[in-house]
Short mmCIF file of C-alpha atoms and ligand atoms in Angstrom, two decimals:
data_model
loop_
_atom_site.label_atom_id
_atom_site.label_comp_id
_atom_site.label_asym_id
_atom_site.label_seq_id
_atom_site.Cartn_x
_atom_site.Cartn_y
_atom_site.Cartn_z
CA UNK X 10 -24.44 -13.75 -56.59
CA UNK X 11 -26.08 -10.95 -54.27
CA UNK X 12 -28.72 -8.97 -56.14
CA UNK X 13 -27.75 -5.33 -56.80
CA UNK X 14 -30.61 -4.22 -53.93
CA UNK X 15 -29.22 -6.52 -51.33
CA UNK X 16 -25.59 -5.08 -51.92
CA UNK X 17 -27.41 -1.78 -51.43
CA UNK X 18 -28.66 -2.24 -48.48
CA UNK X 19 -25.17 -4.63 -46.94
CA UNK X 20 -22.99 -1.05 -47.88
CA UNK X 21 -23.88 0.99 -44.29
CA UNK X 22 -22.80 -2.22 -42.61
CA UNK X 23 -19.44 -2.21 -44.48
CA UNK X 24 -19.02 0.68 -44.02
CA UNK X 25 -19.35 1.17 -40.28
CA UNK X 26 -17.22 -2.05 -39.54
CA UNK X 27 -14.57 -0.35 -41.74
CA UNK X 28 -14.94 2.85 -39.85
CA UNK X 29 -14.61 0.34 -36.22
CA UNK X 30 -12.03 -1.06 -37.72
CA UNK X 31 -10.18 2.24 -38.17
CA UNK X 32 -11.02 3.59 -35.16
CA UNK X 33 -10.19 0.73 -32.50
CA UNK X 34 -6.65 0.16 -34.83
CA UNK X 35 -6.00 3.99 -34.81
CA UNK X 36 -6.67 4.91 -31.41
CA UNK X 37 -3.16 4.25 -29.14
CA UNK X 38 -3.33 0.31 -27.47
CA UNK X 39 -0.87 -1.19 -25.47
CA UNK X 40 1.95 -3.47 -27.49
CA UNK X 41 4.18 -5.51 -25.84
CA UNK X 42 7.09 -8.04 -26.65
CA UNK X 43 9.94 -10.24 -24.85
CA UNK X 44 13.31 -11.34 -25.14
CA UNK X 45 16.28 -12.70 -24.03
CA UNK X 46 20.32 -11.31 -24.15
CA UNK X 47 23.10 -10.73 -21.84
CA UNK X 48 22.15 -13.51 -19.86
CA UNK X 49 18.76 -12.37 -18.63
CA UNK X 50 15.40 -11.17 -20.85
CA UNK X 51 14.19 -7.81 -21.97
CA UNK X 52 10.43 -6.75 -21.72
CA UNK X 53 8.95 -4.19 -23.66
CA UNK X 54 5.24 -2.34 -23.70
CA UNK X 55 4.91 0.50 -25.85
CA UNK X 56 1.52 2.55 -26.74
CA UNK X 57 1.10 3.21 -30.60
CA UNK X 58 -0.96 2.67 -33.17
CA UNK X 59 -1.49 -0.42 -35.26
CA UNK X 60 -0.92 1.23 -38.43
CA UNK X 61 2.23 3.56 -37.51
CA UNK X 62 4.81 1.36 -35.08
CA UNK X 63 4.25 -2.52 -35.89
CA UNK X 64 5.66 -4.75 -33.72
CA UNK X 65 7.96 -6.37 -35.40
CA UNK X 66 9.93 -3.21 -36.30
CA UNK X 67 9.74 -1.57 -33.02
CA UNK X 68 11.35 -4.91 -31.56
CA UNK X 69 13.84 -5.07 -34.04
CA UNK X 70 15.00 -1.48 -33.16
CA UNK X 71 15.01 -2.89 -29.28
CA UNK X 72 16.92 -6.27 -30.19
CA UNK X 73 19.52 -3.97 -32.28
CA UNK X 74 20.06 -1.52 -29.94
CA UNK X 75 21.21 -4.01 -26.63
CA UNK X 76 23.00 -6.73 -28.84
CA UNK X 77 25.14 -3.57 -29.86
CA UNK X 78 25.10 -2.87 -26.11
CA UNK X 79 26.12 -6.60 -25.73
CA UNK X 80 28.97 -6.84 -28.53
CA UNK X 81 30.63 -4.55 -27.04
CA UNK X 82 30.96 -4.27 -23.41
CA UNK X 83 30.41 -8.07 -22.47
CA UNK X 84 33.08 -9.80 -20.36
CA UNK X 85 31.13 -12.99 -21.93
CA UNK X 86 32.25 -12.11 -25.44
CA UNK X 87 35.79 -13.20 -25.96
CA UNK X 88 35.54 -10.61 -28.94
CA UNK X 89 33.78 -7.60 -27.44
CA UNK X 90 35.14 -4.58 -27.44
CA UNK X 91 35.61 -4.77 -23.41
CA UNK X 92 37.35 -7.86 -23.38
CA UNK X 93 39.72 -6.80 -26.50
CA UNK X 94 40.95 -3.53 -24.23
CA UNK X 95 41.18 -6.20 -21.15
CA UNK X 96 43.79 -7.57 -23.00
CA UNK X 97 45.33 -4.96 -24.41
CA UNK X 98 49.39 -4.15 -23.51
CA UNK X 99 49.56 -2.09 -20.16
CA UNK X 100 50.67 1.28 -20.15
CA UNK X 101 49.37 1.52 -24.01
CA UNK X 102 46.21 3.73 -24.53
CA UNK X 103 43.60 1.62 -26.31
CA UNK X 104 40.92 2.93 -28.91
CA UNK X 105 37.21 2.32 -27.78
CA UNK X 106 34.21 3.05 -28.42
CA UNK X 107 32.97 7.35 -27.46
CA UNK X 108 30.10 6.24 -25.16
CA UNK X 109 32.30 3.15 -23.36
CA UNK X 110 35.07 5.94 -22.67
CA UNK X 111 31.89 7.86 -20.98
CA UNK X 112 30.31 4.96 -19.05
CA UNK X 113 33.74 4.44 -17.88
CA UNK X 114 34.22 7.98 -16.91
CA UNK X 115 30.49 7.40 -15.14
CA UNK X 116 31.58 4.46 -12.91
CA UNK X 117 34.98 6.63 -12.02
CA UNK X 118 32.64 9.36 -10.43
CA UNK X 119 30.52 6.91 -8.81
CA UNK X 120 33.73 5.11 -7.45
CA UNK X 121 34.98 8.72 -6.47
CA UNK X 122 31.74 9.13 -4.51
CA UNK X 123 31.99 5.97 -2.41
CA UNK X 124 35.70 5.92 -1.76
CA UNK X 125 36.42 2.81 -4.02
CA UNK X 126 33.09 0.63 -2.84
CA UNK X 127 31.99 0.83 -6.70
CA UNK X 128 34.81 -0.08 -8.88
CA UNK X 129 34.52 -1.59 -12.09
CA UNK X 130 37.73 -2.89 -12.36
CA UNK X 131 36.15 -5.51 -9.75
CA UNK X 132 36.51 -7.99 -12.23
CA UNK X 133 39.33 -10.69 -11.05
CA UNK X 134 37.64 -10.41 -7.63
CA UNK X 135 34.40 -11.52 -9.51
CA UNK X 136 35.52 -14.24 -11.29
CA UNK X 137 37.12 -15.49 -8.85
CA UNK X 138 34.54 -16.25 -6.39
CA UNK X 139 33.07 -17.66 -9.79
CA UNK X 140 30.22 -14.96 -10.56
CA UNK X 141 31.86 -13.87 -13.59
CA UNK X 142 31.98 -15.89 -16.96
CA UNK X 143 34.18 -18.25 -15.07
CA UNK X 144 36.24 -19.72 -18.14
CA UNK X 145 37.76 -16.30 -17.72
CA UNK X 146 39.23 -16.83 -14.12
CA UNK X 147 42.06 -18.94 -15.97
CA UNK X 148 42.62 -16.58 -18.53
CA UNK X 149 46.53 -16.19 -18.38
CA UNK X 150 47.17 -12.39 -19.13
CA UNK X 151 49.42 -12.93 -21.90
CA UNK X 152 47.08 -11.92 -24.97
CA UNK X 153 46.61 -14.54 -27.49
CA UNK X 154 46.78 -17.55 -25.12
CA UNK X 155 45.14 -19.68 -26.99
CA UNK X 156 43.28 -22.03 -24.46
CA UNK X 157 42.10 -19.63 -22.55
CA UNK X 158 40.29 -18.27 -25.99
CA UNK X 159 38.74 -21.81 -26.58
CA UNK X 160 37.28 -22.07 -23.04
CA UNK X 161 36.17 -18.14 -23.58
CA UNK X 162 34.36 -19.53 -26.64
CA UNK X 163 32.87 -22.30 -24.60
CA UNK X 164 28.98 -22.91 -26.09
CA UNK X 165 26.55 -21.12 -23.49
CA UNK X 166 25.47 -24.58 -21.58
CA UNK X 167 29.19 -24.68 -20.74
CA UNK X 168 28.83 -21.56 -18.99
CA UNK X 169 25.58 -22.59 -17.53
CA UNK X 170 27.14 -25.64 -16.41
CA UNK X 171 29.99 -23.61 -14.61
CA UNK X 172 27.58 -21.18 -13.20
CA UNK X 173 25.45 -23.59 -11.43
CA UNK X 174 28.90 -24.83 -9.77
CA UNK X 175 28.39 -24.87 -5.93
CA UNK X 176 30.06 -21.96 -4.93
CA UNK X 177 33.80 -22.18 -3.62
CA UNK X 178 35.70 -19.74 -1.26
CA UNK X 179 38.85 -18.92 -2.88
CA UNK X 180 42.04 -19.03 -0.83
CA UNK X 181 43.51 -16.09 0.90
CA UNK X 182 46.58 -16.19 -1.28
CA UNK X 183 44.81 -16.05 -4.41
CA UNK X 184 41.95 -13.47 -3.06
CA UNK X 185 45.52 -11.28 -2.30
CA UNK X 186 46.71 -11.40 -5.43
CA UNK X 187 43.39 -10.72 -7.01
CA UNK X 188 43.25 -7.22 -5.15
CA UNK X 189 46.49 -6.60 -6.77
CA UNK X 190 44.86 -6.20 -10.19
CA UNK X 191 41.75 -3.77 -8.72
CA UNK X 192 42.20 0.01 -8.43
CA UNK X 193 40.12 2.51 -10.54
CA UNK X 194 42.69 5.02 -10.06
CA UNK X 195 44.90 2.70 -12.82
CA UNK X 196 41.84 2.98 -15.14
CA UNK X 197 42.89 6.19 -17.24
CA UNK X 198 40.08 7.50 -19.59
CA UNK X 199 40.41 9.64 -22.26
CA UNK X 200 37.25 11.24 -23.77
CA UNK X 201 39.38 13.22 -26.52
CA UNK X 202 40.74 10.44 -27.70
CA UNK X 203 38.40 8.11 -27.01
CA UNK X 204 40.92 5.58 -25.20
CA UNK X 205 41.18 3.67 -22.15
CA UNK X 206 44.64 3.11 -20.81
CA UNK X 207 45.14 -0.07 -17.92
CA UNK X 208 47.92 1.20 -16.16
CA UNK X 209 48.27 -2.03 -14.37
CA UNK X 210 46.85 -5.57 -15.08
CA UNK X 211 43.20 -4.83 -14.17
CA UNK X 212 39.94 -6.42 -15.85
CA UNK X 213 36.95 -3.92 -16.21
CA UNK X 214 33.72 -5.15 -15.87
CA UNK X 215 30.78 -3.34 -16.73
CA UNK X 216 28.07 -5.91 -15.52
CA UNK X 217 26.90 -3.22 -12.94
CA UNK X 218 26.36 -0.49 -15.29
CA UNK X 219 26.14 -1.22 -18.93
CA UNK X 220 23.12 -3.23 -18.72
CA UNK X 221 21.39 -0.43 -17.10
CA UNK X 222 22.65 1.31 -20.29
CA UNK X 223 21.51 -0.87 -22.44
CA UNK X 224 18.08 -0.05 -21.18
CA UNK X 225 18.60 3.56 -22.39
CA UNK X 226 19.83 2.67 -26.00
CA UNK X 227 16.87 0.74 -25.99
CA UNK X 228 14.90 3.42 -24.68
CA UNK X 229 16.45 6.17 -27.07
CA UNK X 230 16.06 3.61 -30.28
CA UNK X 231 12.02 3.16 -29.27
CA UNK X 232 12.02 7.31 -28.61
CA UNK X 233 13.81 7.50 -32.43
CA UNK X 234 10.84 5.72 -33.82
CA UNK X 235 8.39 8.40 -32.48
CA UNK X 236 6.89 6.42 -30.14
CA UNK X 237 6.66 8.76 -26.45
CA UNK X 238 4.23 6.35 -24.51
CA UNK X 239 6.32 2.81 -22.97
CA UNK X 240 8.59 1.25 -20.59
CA UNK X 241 11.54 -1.16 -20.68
CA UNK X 242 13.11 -3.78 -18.74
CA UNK X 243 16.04 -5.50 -18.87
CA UNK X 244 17.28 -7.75 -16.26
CA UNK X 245 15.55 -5.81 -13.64
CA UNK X 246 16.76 -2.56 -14.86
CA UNK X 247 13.75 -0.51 -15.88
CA UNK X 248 13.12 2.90 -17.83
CA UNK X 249 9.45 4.84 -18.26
CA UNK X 250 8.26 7.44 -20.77
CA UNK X 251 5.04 9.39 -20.75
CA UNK X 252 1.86 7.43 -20.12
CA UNK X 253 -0.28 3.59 -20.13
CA UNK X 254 -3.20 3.61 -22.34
CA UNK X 255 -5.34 5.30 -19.98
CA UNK X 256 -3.20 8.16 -19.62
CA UNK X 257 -1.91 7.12 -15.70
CA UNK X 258 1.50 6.67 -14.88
CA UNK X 259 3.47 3.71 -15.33
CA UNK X 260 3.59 2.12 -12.10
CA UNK X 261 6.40 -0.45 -10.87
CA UNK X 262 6.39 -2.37 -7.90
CA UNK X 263 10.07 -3.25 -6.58
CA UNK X 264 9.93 -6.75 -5.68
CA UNK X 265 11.94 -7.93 -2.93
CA UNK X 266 12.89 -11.27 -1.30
CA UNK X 267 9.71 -12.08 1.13
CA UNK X 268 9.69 -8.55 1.43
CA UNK X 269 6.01 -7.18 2.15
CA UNK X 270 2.50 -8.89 0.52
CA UNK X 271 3.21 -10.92 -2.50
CA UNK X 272 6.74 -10.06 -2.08
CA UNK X 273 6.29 -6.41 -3.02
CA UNK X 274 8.24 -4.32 -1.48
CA UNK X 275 7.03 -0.87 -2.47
CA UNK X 276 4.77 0.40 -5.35
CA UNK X 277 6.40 3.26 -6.68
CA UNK X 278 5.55 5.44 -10.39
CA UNK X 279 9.47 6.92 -11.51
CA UNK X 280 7.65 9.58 -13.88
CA UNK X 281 9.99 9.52 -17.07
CA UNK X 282 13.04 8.19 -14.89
CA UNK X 283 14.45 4.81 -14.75
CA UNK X 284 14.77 2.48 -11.53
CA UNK X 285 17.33 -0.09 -10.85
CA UNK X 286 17.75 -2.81 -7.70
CA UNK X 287 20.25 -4.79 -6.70
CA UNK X 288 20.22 -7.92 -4.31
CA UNK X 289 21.86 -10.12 -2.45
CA UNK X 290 19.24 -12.70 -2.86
CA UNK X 291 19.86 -13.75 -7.22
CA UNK X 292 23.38 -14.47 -7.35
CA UNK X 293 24.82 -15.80 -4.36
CA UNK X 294 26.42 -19.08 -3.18
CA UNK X 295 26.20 -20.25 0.64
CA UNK X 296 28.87 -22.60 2.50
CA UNK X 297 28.28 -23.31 5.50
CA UNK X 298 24.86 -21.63 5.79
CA UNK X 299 26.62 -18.17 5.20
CA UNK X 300 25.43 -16.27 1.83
CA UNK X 301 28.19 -15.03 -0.68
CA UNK X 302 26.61 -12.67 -2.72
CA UNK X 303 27.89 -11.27 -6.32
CA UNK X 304 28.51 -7.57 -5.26
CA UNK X 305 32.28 -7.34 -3.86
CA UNK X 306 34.26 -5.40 -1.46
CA UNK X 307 36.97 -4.54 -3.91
CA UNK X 308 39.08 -3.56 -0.60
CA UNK X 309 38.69 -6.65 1.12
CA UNK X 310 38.31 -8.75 -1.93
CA UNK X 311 34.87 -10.73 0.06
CA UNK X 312 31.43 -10.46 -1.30
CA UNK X 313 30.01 -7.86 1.07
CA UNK X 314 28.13 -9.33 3.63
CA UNK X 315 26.46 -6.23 5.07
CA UNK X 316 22.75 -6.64 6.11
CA UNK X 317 21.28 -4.87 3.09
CA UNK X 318 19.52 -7.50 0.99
CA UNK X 319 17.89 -5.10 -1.64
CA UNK X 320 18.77 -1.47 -2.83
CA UNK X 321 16.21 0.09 -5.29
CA UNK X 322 17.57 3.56 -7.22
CA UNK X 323 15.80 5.98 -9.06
CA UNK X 324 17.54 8.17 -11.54
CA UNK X 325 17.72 10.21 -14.75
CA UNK X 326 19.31 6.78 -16.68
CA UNK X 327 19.17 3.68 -16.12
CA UNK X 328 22.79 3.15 -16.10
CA UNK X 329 23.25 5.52 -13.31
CA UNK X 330 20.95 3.97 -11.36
CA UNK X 331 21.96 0.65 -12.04
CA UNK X 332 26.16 1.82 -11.15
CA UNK X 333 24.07 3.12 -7.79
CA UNK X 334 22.42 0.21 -6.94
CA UNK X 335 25.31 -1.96 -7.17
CA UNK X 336 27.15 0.84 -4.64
CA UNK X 337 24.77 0.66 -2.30
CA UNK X 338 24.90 -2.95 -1.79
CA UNK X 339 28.57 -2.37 -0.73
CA UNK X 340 28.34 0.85 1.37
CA UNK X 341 25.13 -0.94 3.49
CA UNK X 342 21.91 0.86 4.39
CA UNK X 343 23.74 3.15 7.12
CA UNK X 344 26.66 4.68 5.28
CA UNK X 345 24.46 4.37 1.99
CA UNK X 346 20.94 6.16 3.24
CA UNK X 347 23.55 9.13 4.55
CA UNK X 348 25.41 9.56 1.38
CA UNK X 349 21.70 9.52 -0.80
CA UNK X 350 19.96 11.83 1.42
CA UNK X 351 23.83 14.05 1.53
CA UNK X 352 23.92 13.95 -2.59
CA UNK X 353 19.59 13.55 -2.92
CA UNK X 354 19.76 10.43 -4.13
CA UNK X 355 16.60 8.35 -4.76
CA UNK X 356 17.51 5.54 -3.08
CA UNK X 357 15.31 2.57 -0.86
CA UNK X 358 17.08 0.23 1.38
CA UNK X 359 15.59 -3.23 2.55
CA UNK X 360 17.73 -5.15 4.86
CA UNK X 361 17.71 -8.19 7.17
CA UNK X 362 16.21 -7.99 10.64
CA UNK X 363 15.84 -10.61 13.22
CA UNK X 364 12.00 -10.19 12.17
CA UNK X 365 12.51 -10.48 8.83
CA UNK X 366 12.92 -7.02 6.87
CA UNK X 367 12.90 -3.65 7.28
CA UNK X 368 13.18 -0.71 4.63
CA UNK X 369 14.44 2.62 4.82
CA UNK X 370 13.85 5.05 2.08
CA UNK X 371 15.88 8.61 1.33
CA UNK X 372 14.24 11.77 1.18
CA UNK X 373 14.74 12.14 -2.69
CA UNK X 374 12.96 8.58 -3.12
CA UNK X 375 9.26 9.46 -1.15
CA UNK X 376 7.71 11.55 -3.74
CA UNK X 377 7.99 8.46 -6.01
CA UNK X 378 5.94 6.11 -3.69
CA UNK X 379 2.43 5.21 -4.23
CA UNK X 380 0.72 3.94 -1.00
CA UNK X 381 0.02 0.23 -1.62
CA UNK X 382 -3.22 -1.02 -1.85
P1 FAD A 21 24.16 -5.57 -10.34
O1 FAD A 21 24.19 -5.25 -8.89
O2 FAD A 21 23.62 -4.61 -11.31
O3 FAD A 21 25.65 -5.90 -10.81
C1 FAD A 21 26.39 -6.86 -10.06
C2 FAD A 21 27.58 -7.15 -10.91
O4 FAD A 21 28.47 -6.04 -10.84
C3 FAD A 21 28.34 -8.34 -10.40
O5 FAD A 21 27.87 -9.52 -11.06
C4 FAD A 21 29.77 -8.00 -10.79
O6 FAD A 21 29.96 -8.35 -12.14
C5 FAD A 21 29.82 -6.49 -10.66
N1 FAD A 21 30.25 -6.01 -9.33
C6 FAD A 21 30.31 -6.70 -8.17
N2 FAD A 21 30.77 -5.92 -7.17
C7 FAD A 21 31.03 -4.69 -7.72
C8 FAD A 21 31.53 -3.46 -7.22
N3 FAD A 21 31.87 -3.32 -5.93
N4 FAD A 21 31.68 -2.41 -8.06
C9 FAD A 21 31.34 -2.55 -9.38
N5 FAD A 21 30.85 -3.69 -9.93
C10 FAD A 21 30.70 -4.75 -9.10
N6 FAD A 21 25.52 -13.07 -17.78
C11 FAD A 21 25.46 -14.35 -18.27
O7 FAD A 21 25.27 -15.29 -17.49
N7 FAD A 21 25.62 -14.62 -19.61
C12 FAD A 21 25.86 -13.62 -20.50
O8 FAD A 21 26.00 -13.88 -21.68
C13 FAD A 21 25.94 -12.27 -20.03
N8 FAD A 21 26.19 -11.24 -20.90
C14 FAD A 21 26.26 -9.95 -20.40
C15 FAD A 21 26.50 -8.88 -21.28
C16 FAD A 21 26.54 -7.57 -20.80
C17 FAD A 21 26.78 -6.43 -21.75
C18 FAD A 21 26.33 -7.32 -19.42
C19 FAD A 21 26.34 -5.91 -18.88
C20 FAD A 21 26.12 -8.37 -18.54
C21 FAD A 21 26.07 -9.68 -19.02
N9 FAD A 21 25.84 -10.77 -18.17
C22 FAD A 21 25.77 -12.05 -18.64
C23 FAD A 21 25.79 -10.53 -16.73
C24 FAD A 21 24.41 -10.50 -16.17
O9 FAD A 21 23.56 -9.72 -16.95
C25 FAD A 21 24.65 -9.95 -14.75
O10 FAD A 21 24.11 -10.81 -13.84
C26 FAD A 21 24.14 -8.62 -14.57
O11 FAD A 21 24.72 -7.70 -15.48
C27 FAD A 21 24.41 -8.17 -13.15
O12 FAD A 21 23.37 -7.31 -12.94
P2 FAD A 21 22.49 -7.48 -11.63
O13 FAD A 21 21.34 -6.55 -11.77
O14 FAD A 21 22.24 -8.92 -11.42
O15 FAD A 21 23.46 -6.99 -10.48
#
């Protein structure tokens, strides 16, 4: 039992580890958590508090926010909402979602601005050079077919399984008759009503843009919580608000294939933006020592095979970047660094030399680099 005197004289100490205690749990740290979903993982780092934004619910407001994101506009959910309109009659305008009716709407101005290289309705191309969820290249288009549905709801090493395939080249026959079913002009969207209408067999697929938009749901559900300090990544796609811990900028480095030391191929701070790359170099196939990438011509009906192997975007979502990104990779670093610097896009092209790599960058992208170290 401590003596009344000896308690005395222990109270100061209490005290002051109580007030460190307060202090270094009040004053903003760095938080950060992980996770996986649409077939890649999120990261998350966040400056609060101890007391006000816990962990656990600030990544439960994350996780909430993109498996909404991934209900509905995955082609790899037989159920989503995407998927449902992709089977929906043609010619019959089909209820969605308000903010799948605007991404769409998104893409279509994108598509208008590169003549047709960005086209979400890319999708039969996709899965059929296999870099779609591939059970899907058999689906017959009568709805309700029901193998099709059981390979659809094939368990997720399945997929894996198909994915790691060696890549094939389709015939020319079938590659034909695949172009049939792609035309964004056939994709009627209807804000008022909130529908989409396929006026001709088409499959829309939003891999280019709506994980880029998950990012911002994510962003918007940490913003909802009061938290104005963080940054999030999914899949590569990125979005930044407000400051680190030591009140600098977040700072990203775009990391390209052997591209500059360690790989980095420019340091760059987006200020409150998001950035988004695409590459030829994470989802490709090679026959005969030439690469097939996963970003199609939709007119030709090839994977384009330009000399661009990385496009980094920086813009005021992360969905329009990542839409962007993906259009750059088509349209090459010649036609593409004339239409960003025409339309001041922040946009940074690195593409295969003889050397190795170079990189061009647009005019709206230079304010955002930081000179590496
Ligand atoms: P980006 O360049 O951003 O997008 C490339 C993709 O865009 C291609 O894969 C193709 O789908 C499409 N595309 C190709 N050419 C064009 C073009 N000319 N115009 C428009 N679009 C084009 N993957 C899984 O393996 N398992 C999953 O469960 C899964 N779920 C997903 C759920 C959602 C909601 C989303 C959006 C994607 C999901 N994915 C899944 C796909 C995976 O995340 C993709 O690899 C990723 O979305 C492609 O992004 P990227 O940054 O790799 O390439």
């Amino acid at each position: 039992m401590l003596s009344r005197s000896l308690k005395r004289s222990l109270l100061p100490a209490i005290f002051l580890l109580l007030v460190v205690f307060l202090v270094l749990s009040t004053r903003p740290r760095l938080y950060s958590f992980q996770g996986q979903i649409m077939g890649t993982t999120y990261n998350v780092s966040y400056v609060a508090n101890l007391f006000t934004h816990p962990v656990k619910e600030v990544s439960k407001a994350v996780y909430d926010a993109l498996a909404d994101v991934d209900q509905r506009m995955s082609t790899y959910k037989s159920d989503s909402e995407l998927m449902q309109f992709n089977r929906s009659p043609v010619g019959e305008p089909f209820r969605v979602s308000q903010d799948i009716v605007q991404l769409v709407q998104e893409a279509q101005a994108i598509s208008d601005m590169s003549d047709g290289a960005y086209d979400i309705t890319v999708g039969p191309l996709v899965n059929l050079w296999g870099f779609g969820p591939t059970q899907w290249a058999a689906v017959k288009e009568s709805p309700g077919d029901e193998d099709s549905h059981e390979l659809a709801n094939a368990p997720e090493f399945v997929k894996w399984i198909e994915s790691q395939y060696p890549g094939h080249i389709p015939d020319e026959m079938a590659i034909n008759e695949a172009r049939t079913k792609v035309g964004y002009q056939s994709l009627k969207a209807d804000i008022g009503d909130s529908t989409l209408t396929r006026e001709k067999e088409l499959f829309v697929d939003l891999s280019s843009i709506a994980k880029g938009y998950g990012v911002d749901q994510a962003a918007a559900a940490i913003r909802a919580l009061g938290i104005e300090d963080f940054i999030v990544e999914v899949g590569g796609e990125v979005a930044v608000q407000g400051v680190k811990p030591n009140g600098k900028p977040w700072r990203l480095a775009v990391i390209g294939p052997e591209m500059g030391k360690n790989g980095i191929s420019a340091l760059v701070e987006p200020l409150d933006k998001a950035l988004a790359t695409s590459g030829d170099y994470l989802n490709f196939f090679e026959v005969d020592g030439q690469r097939y990438s996963h970003t199609i011509n939709p007119v030709t009906g090839w994977p384009e095979a330009k000399r661009v192997a990385e496009v980094a975007v920086i813009a005021d979502t992360s969905a329009r970047a990542d839409a962007l990104a993906t259009m750059f990779m088509v349209l090459g670093d010649e036609k593409g660094l004339e239409l960003a610097n025409r339309l001041g896009i922040a946009a940074r092209f690195a593409y295969y030399t003889d050397e190795g790599f170079e990189t061009v960058t647009s005019e709206a992208f230079k304010p955002y680099l930081v000179e590496q170290p």
